[in-house]
mmCIF file of C-alpha atoms in Angstrom:
data_model
loop_
_atom_site.group_PDB
_atom_site.id
_atom_site.type_symbol
_atom_site.label_atom_id
_atom_site.label_comp_id
_atom_site.label_asym_id
_atom_site.label_seq_id
_atom_site.Cartn_x
_atom_site.Cartn_y
_atom_site.Cartn_z
ATOM 1 C CA ARG H 98 116.969 101.707 102.774
ATOM 2 C CA ASP H 99 116.340 103.995 105.659
ATOM 3 C CA SER H 100 117.776 107.405 106.390
ATOM 4 C CA GLY H 101 119.028 105.849 109.590
ATOM 5 C CA GLN H 102 118.967 102.144 108.810
ATOM 6 C CA SER H 103 120.788 99.312 107.061
ATOM 7 C CA ALA H 104 122.475 99.514 103.715
ATOM 8 C CA ALA H 105 124.111 96.124 104.043
ATOM 9 C CA ALA H 106 121.982 94.684 101.247
ATOM 10 C CA LEU H 107 123.682 96.875 98.671
ATOM 11 C CA CYS H 108 126.719 95.955 96.621
ATOM 12 C CA THR H 109 128.016 98.953 94.703
ATOM 13 C CA SER H 110 130.652 99.071 92.022
ATOM 14 C CA SER H 111 133.171 101.730 91.168
ATOM 15 C CA HIS H 112 135.283 102.081 88.013
ATOM 16 C CA LEU H 113 138.391 103.800 89.336
ATOM 17 C CA GLY H 114 141.092 102.930 86.828
ATOM 18 C CA CYS H 115 142.269 100.384 84.303
ATOM 19 C CA ASP H 116 143.663 98.175 87.072
ATOM 20 C CA VAL H 117 140.592 98.457 89.295
ATOM 21 C CA LEU H 118 137.472 97.488 87.383
ATOM 22 C CA GLU H 119 135.161 97.041 90.337
ATOM 23 C CA ARG H 120 135.181 98.010 93.960
ATOM 24 C CA ARG H 121 132.695 96.685 96.473
ATOM 25 C CA ILE H 122 132.084 99.421 98.975
ATOM 26 C CA LEU H 123 131.698 98.510 102.644
ATOM 27 C CA LEU H 124 129.191 101.060 103.819
ATOM 28 C CA THR H 125 129.082 100.368 107.556
ATOM 29 C CA SER H 126 130.138 97.873 110.184
ATOM 30 C CA SER H 127 126.984 98.611 112.153
ATOM 31 C CA PRO H 128 124.094 98.346 109.696
ATOM 32 C CA SER H 129 121.344 99.157 112.191
ATOM 33 C CA ASP H 130 123.002 102.500 112.967
ATOM 34 C CA PHE H 131 123.938 103.441 109.398
ATOM 35 C CA VAL H 132 123.048 106.946 108.312
ATOM 36 C CA PHE H 133 123.408 107.905 104.658
ATOM 37 C CA SER H 134 125.442 111.057 104.301
ATOM 38 C CA GLN H 135 127.730 112.487 101.696
ATOM 39 C CA GLY H 136 130.711 112.309 104.025
ATOM 40 C CA THR H 137 130.136 108.624 104.695
ATOM 41 C CA ILE H 138 130.185 107.470 101.093
ATOM 42 C CA THR H 139 132.591 109.815 99.300
ATOM 43 C CA GLY H 140 136.346 110.006 99.253
ATOM 44 C CA TYR H 141 137.332 106.741 97.558
ATOM 45 C CA THR H 142 140.940 106.605 96.457
ATOM 46 C CA GLY H 143 141.746 105.509 92.919
ATOM 47 C CA SER H 144 144.748 103.489 91.805
ATOM 48 C CA GLY H 145 146.823 106.622 91.354
ATOM 49 C CA GLY H 146 146.023 107.937 94.813
ATOM 50 C CA ASP H 147 143.487 110.437 93.542
ATOM 51 C CA VAL H 148 140.248 110.868 95.412
ATOM 52 C CA SER H 149 137.381 109.808 93.200
ATOM 53 C CA ILE H 150 133.706 109.032 93.312
ATOM 54 C CA PRO H 151 132.432 105.939 91.485
ATOM 55 C CA ALA H 152 131.750 106.178 87.783
ATOM 56 C CA THR H 153 128.610 104.131 88.303
ATOM 57 C CA ILE H 154 126.536 102.570 91.056
ATOM 58 C CA VAL H 155 124.982 99.148 90.459
ATOM 59 C CA GLY H 156 121.986 98.061 92.503
ATOM 60 C CA PHE H 157 121.514 94.300 92.177
ATOM 61 C CA GLY H 158 118.624 92.920 94.220
ATOM 62 C CA GLY H 159 115.138 93.768 95.413
ATOM 63 C CA GLY H 160 113.423 97.062 96.129
ATOM 64 C CA ILE H 161 115.497 97.874 99.214
ATOM 65 C CA THR H 162 118.741 97.390 97.319
ATOM 66 C CA LEU H 163 117.564 99.354 94.290
ATOM 67 C CA ASP H 164 116.369 102.248 96.441
ATOM 68 C CA THR H 165 119.630 102.210 98.398
ATOM 69 C CA ALA H 166 121.599 102.407 95.154
ATOM 70 C CA LYS H 167 119.546 105.388 94.031
ATOM 71 C CA ALA H 168 119.971 107.148 97.381
ATOM 72 C CA ILE H 169 123.739 106.668 97.367
ATOM 73 C CA ALA H 170 124.000 107.930 93.791
ATOM 74 C CA ASN H 171 122.186 111.101 94.857
ATOM 75 C CA LEU H 172 124.285 111.610 97.980
ATOM 76 C CA LEU H 173 127.564 111.277 96.140
ATOM 77 C CA THR H 174 126.797 114.609 94.466
ATOM 78 C CA ASN H 175 124.559 116.329 97.031
ATOM 79 C CA PRO H 176 125.723 117.410 100.509
ATOM 80 C CA GLY H 177 124.116 116.375 103.761
ATOM 81 C CA SER H 178 122.189 113.277 104.769
ATOM 82 C CA ALA H 179 119.370 111.346 103.154
ATOM 83 C CA ALA H 180 116.924 112.861 105.624
ATOM 84 C CA ASP H 181 117.579 116.281 104.063
ATOM 85 C CA TYR H 182 116.086 115.067 100.784
ATOM 86 C CA GLN H 183 112.966 113.240 101.976
ATOM 87 C CA GLY H 184 110.269 115.028 100.027
ATOM 88 C CA TRP H 185 109.651 116.302 96.517
ATOM 89 C CA ASP H 186 112.312 117.776 94.216
ATOM 90 C CA LEU H 187 114.791 118.607 96.979
ATOM 91 C CA VAL H 188 117.766 116.960 95.225
ATOM 92 C CA LYS H 189 119.542 119.778 93.366
ATOM 93 C CA ASN H 190 122.505 118.132 91.614
ATOM 94 C CA PRO H 191 122.466 115.284 89.068
ATOM 95 C CA ALA H 192 123.327 111.936 90.623
ATOM 96 C CA VAL H 193 126.147 109.569 89.755
ATOM 97 C CA HIS H 194 125.302 107.236 86.849
ATOM 98 C CA LYS H 195 123.438 104.187 88.138
ATOM 99 C CA ILE H 196 122.272 100.805 86.852
ATOM 100 C CA GLY H 197 119.390 98.811 88.307
ATOM 101 C CA VAL H 198 119.224 95.023 88.139
ATOM 102 C CA PRO H 199 116.062 93.776 89.901
ATOM 103 C CA THR H 200 116.107 90.180 91.135
ATOM 104 C CA ILE H 201 112.467 90.184 92.259
ATOM 105 C CA SER H 202 109.433 91.800 90.621
ATOM 106 C CA GLY H 203 106.755 94.087 91.989
ATOM 107 C CA THR H 204 108.065 97.130 93.806
ATOM 108 C CA GLY H 205 108.646 99.121 90.634
ATOM 109 C CA ALA H 206 111.777 100.613 92.217
ATOM 110 C CA GLU H 207 113.503 100.078 88.895
ATOM 111 C CA ALA H 208 111.135 102.598 87.271
ATOM 112 C CA THR H 209 110.269 105.214 89.881
ATOM 113 C CA ARG H 210 111.725 108.637 90.617
ATOM 114 C CA THR H 211 111.943 107.917 94.336
ATOM 115 C CA CYS H 212 113.929 105.877 96.826
ATOM 116 C CA VAL H 213 111.931 105.265 99.977
ATOM 117 C CA MET H 214 113.583 105.498 103.390
ATOM 118 C CA THR H 215 112.469 105.668 107.001
ATOM 119 C CA ASN H 216 113.780 108.454 109.195
ATOM 120 C CA LYS H 217 113.998 106.787 112.590
ATOM 121 C CA ALA H 218 114.305 110.119 114.384
ATOM 122 C CA THR H 219 110.945 111.338 113.085
ATOM 123 C CA GLY H 220 109.209 108.109 112.064
ATOM 124 C CA LEU H 221 108.692 109.480 108.560
ATOM 125 C CA LYS H 222 108.768 106.948 105.736
ATOM 126 C CA LEU H 223 109.266 108.968 102.568
ATOM 127 C CA GLY H 224 111.520 108.961 99.536
ATOM 128 C CA MET H 225 113.817 111.277 97.617
ATOM 129 C CA ASN H 226 111.269 112.130 94.937
ATOM 130 C CA SER H 227 113.370 113.602 92.139
ATOM 131 C CA ASP H 228 114.069 113.203 88.437
ATOM 132 C CA PHE H 229 117.704 112.660 89.460
ATOM 133 C CA THR H 230 116.686 109.491 91.327
ATOM 134 C CA VAL H 231 115.673 107.580 88.176
ATOM 135 C CA PHE H 232 118.046 104.813 87.046
ATOM 136 C CA ASN H 233 120.076 105.589 83.923
ATOM 137 C CA HIS H 234 120.040 101.981 82.727
ATOM 138 C CA LEU H 235 118.227 98.781 83.666
ATOM 139 C CA VAL H 236 118.755 95.073 83.180
ATOM 140 C CA LEU H 237 115.382 93.296 83.313
ATOM 141 C CA ASP H 238 115.966 89.544 83.261
ATOM 142 C CA PRO H 239 113.145 87.321 84.582
ATOM 143 C CA ASP H 240 115.570 84.405 84.947
ATOM 144 C CA LEU H 241 116.925 86.240 87.999
ATOM 145 C CA THR H 242 113.581 85.703 89.777
ATOM 146 C CA ALA H 243 113.422 81.928 89.297
ATOM 147 C CA THR H 244 114.588 81.077 92.830
ATOM 148 C CA VAL H 245 112.570 83.652 94.778
ATOM 149 C CA PRO H 246 110.606 81.971 97.622
ATOM 150 C CA ARG H 247 106.987 81.513 96.590
ATOM 151 C CA ASP H 248 105.289 83.647 99.261
ATOM 152 C CA GLN H 249 107.818 86.445 98.856
ATOM 153 C CA TYR H 250 107.265 86.328 95.092
ATOM 154 C CA PHE H 251 103.519 86.813 95.671
ATOM 155 C CA PHE H 252 103.801 89.561 98.294
ATOM 156 C CA THR H 253 106.270 91.568 96.227
ATOM 157 C CA GLY H 254 104.475 91.009 92.937
ATOM 158 C CA MET H 255 101.245 92.282 94.434
ATOM 159 C CA ASP H 256 102.913 95.626 95.105
ATOM 160 C CA ALA H 257 102.599 96.292 91.360
ATOM 161 C CA TYR H 258 98.895 95.418 91.418
ATOM 162 C CA ILE H 259 98.253 97.581 94.485
ATOM 163 C CA HIS H 260 100.133 100.547 93.009
ATOM 164 C CA CYS H 261 97.752 100.551 90.083
ATOM 165 C CA ILE H 262 94.433 99.973 91.808
ATOM 166 C CA GLU H 263 95.338 102.976 93.970
ATOM 167 C CA ALA H 264 96.405 105.114 91.004
ATOM 168 C CA LEU H 265 93.229 104.351 89.041
ATOM 169 C CA ALA H 266 91.012 105.280 91.995
ATOM 170 C CA GLY H 267 92.758 108.585 92.689
ATOM 171 C CA SER H 268 92.051 112.172 91.726
ATOM 172 C CA TYR H 269 95.519 112.628 90.198
ATOM 173 C CA ARG H 270 95.013 109.976 87.532
ATOM 174 C CA ASN H 271 95.944 110.824 83.955
ATOM 175 C CA ALA H 272 95.881 109.177 80.529
ATOM 176 C CA VAL H 273 99.484 107.970 80.607
ATOM 177 C CA GLY H 274 99.261 106.630 84.137
ATOM 178 C CA ASP H 275 95.938 104.972 83.336
ATOM 179 C CA ALA H 276 97.456 103.148 80.358
ATOM 180 C CA TYR H 277 100.342 101.849 82.461
ATOM 181 C CA SER H 278 97.985 100.903 85.288
ATOM 182 C CA HIS H 279 95.488 98.999 83.148
ATOM 183 C CA GLU H 280 98.214 96.929 81.504
ATOM 184 C CA THR H 281 99.866 96.243 84.862
ATOM 185 C CA ILE H 282 96.592 94.981 86.296
ATOM 186 C CA ASN H 283 95.964 92.838 83.209
ATOM 187 C CA LEU H 284 99.381 91.208 83.590
ATOM 188 C CA CYS H 285 98.935 90.687 87.333
ATOM 189 C CA GLN H 286 95.553 89.057 86.766
ATOM 190 C CA LYS H 287 97.158 86.737 84.228
ATOM 191 C CA VAL H 288 99.942 85.823 86.661
ATOM 192 C CA PHE H 289 98.102 85.530 89.971
ATOM 193 C CA LEU H 290 94.794 84.126 88.748
ATOM 194 C CA GLY H 291 96.557 81.624 86.491
ATOM 195 C CA ASP H 292 97.685 78.080 87.175
ATOM 196 C CA ASP H 293 101.409 78.667 87.694
ATOM 197 C CA MET H 294 102.400 82.122 88.896
ATOM 198 C CA MET H 295 106.115 81.234 88.706
ATOM 199 C CA SER H 296 106.293 79.752 85.219
ATOM 200 C CA ASP H 297 108.795 81.255 82.787
ATOM 201 C CA GLN H 298 106.019 83.224 81.099
ATOM 202 C CA SER H 299 104.530 84.388 84.402
ATOM 203 C CA ARG H 300 107.873 85.628 85.676
ATOM 204 C CA GLU H 301 108.390 87.536 82.438
ATOM 205 C CA ASP H 302 104.899 89.029 82.648
ATOM 206 C CA LEU H 303 105.382 90.038 86.277
ATOM 207 C CA MET H 304 108.711 91.716 85.569
ATOM 208 C CA VAL H 305 107.015 93.807 82.877
ATOM 209 C CA ALA H 306 104.116 94.539 85.248
ATOM 210 C CA SER H 307 106.548 95.697 87.915
ATOM 211 C CA TYR H 308 108.196 98.170 85.553
ATOM 212 C CA LEU H 309 104.884 99.457 84.188
ATOM 213 C CA GLY H 310 103.414 99.724 87.681
ATOM 214 C CA GLY H 311 106.367 101.793 88.820
ATOM 215 C CA SER H 312 105.944 103.968 85.740
ATOM 216 C CA ALA H 313 102.253 104.409 86.579
ATOM 217 C CA ILE H 314 102.833 105.800 90.055
ATOM 218 C CA ALA H 315 105.674 107.950 88.734
ATOM 219 C CA THR H 316 102.970 109.914 86.895
ATOM 220 C CA SER H 317 100.523 109.944 89.817
ATOM 221 C CA TYR H 318 100.326 108.868 93.462
ATOM 222 C CA VAL H 319 99.348 105.798 95.410
ATOM 223 C CA GLY H 320 96.288 105.835 97.669
ATOM 224 C CA VAL H 321 95.077 104.461 100.996
ATOM 225 C CA VAL H 322 96.955 101.156 101.081
ATOM 226 C CA HIS H 323 100.498 102.500 101.089
ATOM 227 C CA PRO H 324 100.113 104.986 103.987
ATOM 228 C CA PHE H 325 98.658 102.247 106.205
ATOM 229 C CA SER H 326 101.358 99.876 105.023
ATOM 230 C CA ALA H 327 103.957 102.501 105.935
ATOM 231 C CA GLY H 328 102.508 102.627 109.435
ATOM 232 C CA LEU H 329 102.900 98.867 109.819
ATOM 233 C CA SER H 330 106.485 99.099 108.588
ATOM 234 C CA VAL H 331 107.527 102.048 110.738
ATOM 235 C CA VAL H 332 105.851 100.995 113.990
ATOM 236 C CA LEU H 333 105.836 97.190 113.793
ATOM 237 C CA GLY H 334 108.805 96.586 111.501
ATOM 238 C CA ILE H 335 106.851 94.623 108.883
ATOM 239 C CA HIS H 336 108.447 94.524 105.440
ATOM 240 C CA HIS H 337 106.754 96.778 102.911
ATOM 241 C CA CYS H 338 105.247 94.271 100.488
ATOM 242 C CA VAL H 339 104.012 91.992 103.273
ATOM 243 C CA ALA H 340 102.533 95.061 104.979
ATOM 244 C CA ASN H 341 100.677 95.956 101.772
ATOM 245 C CA CYS H 342 99.036 92.546 101.678
ATOM 246 C CA ILE H 343 98.138 92.718 105.374
ATOM 247 C CA THR H 344 96.620 96.160 104.800
ATOM 248 C CA MET H 345 94.378 94.712 102.097
ATOM 249 C CA ARG H 346 92.414 92.974 104.881
ATOM 250 C CA ALA H 347 90.919 96.377 105.721
ATOM 251 C CA MET H 348 90.491 97.842 102.236
ATOM 252 C CA LYS H 349 87.059 96.583 101.142
ATOM 253 C CA GLU H 350 85.547 99.977 101.964
ATOM 254 C CA PHE H 351 87.985 101.815 99.705
ATOM 255 C CA TYR H 352 88.703 99.348 96.881
ATOM 256 C CA PRO H 353 85.826 96.819 96.856
ATOM 257 C CA GLU H 354 86.476 95.192 93.462
ATOM 258 C CA ALA H 355 90.230 94.982 93.971
ATOM 259 C CA PHE H 356 89.650 93.643 97.486
ATOM 260 C CA ASP H 357 87.659 90.700 96.143
ATOM 261 C CA GLU H 358 90.123 90.039 93.330
ATOM 262 C CA PHE H 359 93.126 90.212 95.648
ATOM 263 C CA TRP H 360 91.728 87.635 98.061
ATOM 264 C CA THR H 361 90.696 85.396 95.168
ATOM 265 C CA ALA H 362 94.348 85.433 94.089
ATOM 266 C CA VAL H 363 95.496 84.680 97.652
ATOM 267 C CA ASP H 364 93.211 81.640 97.771
ATOM 268 C CA ARG H 365 94.207 80.458 94.306
ATOM 269 C CA GLN H 366 97.921 80.661 95.057
ATOM 270 C CA ARG H 367 97.515 79.263 98.596
ATOM 271 C CA VAL H 368 99.502 82.093 100.110
ATOM 272 C CA VAL H 369 99.281 82.784 103.842
ATOM 273 C CA VAL H 370 98.886 86.489 104.593
ATOM 274 C CA PRO H 371 99.645 87.306 108.260
ATOM 275 C CA GLU H 372 96.602 88.272 110.319
ATOM 276 C CA GLY H 373 95.981 90.034 113.613
ATOM 277 C CA VAL H 374 99.292 91.892 113.620
ATOM 278 C CA ALA H 375 97.783 95.170 114.878
ATOM 279 C CA ARG H 376 95.388 93.840 117.492
ATOM 280 C CA GLY H 377 95.924 94.251 121.215
ATOM 281 C CA LEU H 378 98.546 96.973 120.907
ATOM 282 C CA THR H 379 99.226 99.712 123.447
ATOM 283 C CA ASP H 380 97.689 103.176 123.222
ATOM 284 C CA ASP H 381 101.111 104.576 122.346
ATOM 285 C CA GLN H 382 101.496 102.088 119.504
ATOM 286 C CA TYR H 383 98.102 102.991 118.065
ATOM 287 C CA LYS H 384 99.006 106.684 118.321
ATOM 288 C CA SER H 385 102.246 105.970 116.462
ATOM 289 C CA LEU H 386 100.375 103.980 113.813
ATOM 290 C CA TYR H 387 97.965 106.869 113.330
ATOM 291 C CA ASP H 388 100.741 109.455 113.065
ATOM 292 C CA SER H 389 102.787 107.298 110.676
ATOM 293 C CA THR H 390 99.752 106.882 108.418
ATOM 294 C CA VAL H 391 98.126 110.312 108.183
ATOM 295 C CA VAL H 392 101.471 112.052 107.614
ATOM 296 C CA HIS H 393 101.287 110.843 103.989
ATOM 297 C CA SER H 394 99.247 113.759 102.732
ATOM 298 C CA LYS H 395 99.847 113.414 98.985
ATOM 299 C CA PRO H 396 98.599 109.822 98.529
ATOM 300 C CA LEU H 397 95.761 110.317 101.012
ATOM 301 C CA THR H 398 94.698 113.515 99.278
ATOM 302 C CA ASN H 399 94.846 111.609 95.992
ATOM 303 C CA ALA H 400 92.526 108.964 97.418
ATOM 304 C CA LEU H 401 90.214 110.876 99.749
ATOM 305 C CA GLY H 402 90.603 114.588 99.045
ATOM 306 C CA GLU H 403 92.209 117.412 100.995
ATOM 307 C CA ASP H 404 89.932 116.781 103.978
ATOM 308 C CA TYR H 405 91.101 113.166 104.302
ATOM 309 C CA LYS H 406 91.549 113.522 108.066
ATOM 310 C CA LYS H 407 87.782 113.943 108.395
ATOM 311 C CA THR H 408 87.474 110.403 107.029
ATOM 312 C CA LEU H 409 90.569 109.026 108.709
ATOM 313 C CA THR H 410 89.911 110.082 112.274
ATOM 314 C CA PHE H 411 92.013 108.519 115.006
ATOM 315 C CA ASP H 412 89.228 106.080 115.904
ATOM 316 C CA LYS H 413 88.684 105.152 112.249
ATOM 317 C CA VAL H 414 92.380 104.507 111.668
ATOM 318 C CA VAL H 415 92.616 102.323 114.771
ATOM 319 C CA GLU H 416 89.499 100.416 113.679
ATOM 320 C CA LEU H 417 91.079 99.703 110.301
ATOM 321 C CA PHE H 418 94.372 98.585 111.827
ATOM 322 C CA LYS H 419 92.530 96.192 114.122
ATOM 323 C CA MET H 420 91.011 94.556 111.025
ATOM 324 C CA MET H 421 94.501 93.670 109.856
#
């Protein structure tokens, strides 16, 4: 769900009349070049020939699909492109009604007030952070996660855990966010340190953890992990939740207890986390990784203070990436 990337994962629905209950909207024939804009996704014709926007948008899938659904719902009622709304409280008009149906647990996209996209022109990975971005209704059914591949289940589920270890270590923490975060971590410990992380009970627990984890960061910010993860995604094209887990290789300095617990879970679940992905890169690639990381001022300020660039110098950032 990028301001200049694919939306092919999304299936949206539109109630246009009594004889047309659902319409699947083909967003683009060239997914890699797709740019969200109001002009691209409005102007649907109803059964009577009237031009209409959908009555509701349904996002059915993982975090990318859910975020895409939220972005489209915003852009149906707000002019311009998605890139115009990357930031905080830039969306001015209420979005189209939207329903989220997650089929994998962890990202918290079903709960957050953002929809994260990458602007390929600028390299900025940032969401539409707005109260209008929140889903109106959700369907949380752990049976939908029963066939998720095991490693993907782990990587994505750990996004919930990482959200909350970052929130609890930050300066923007608060009582509500703390409550959500502590319960999310408790559930993740139960799932990932247990015997069967994909049992019926574990999948139910992880779906709850995902929602609570998303609710936690909706009241606060993430920390060091997510900006570095964003760098891996923007520069090297690594999927977000995998990038989070790779980033954890370099996080002992910042989150020592969570670092040990995370790698205990990796060993217990026999998951293979990619290694060495940011070694031996070009100078230009390291410069891009640095820029794509330190641009995330809010989470890094949350974690390290307003002078975070004094800690995260260029050499320090490169050193950390080489540990991954």
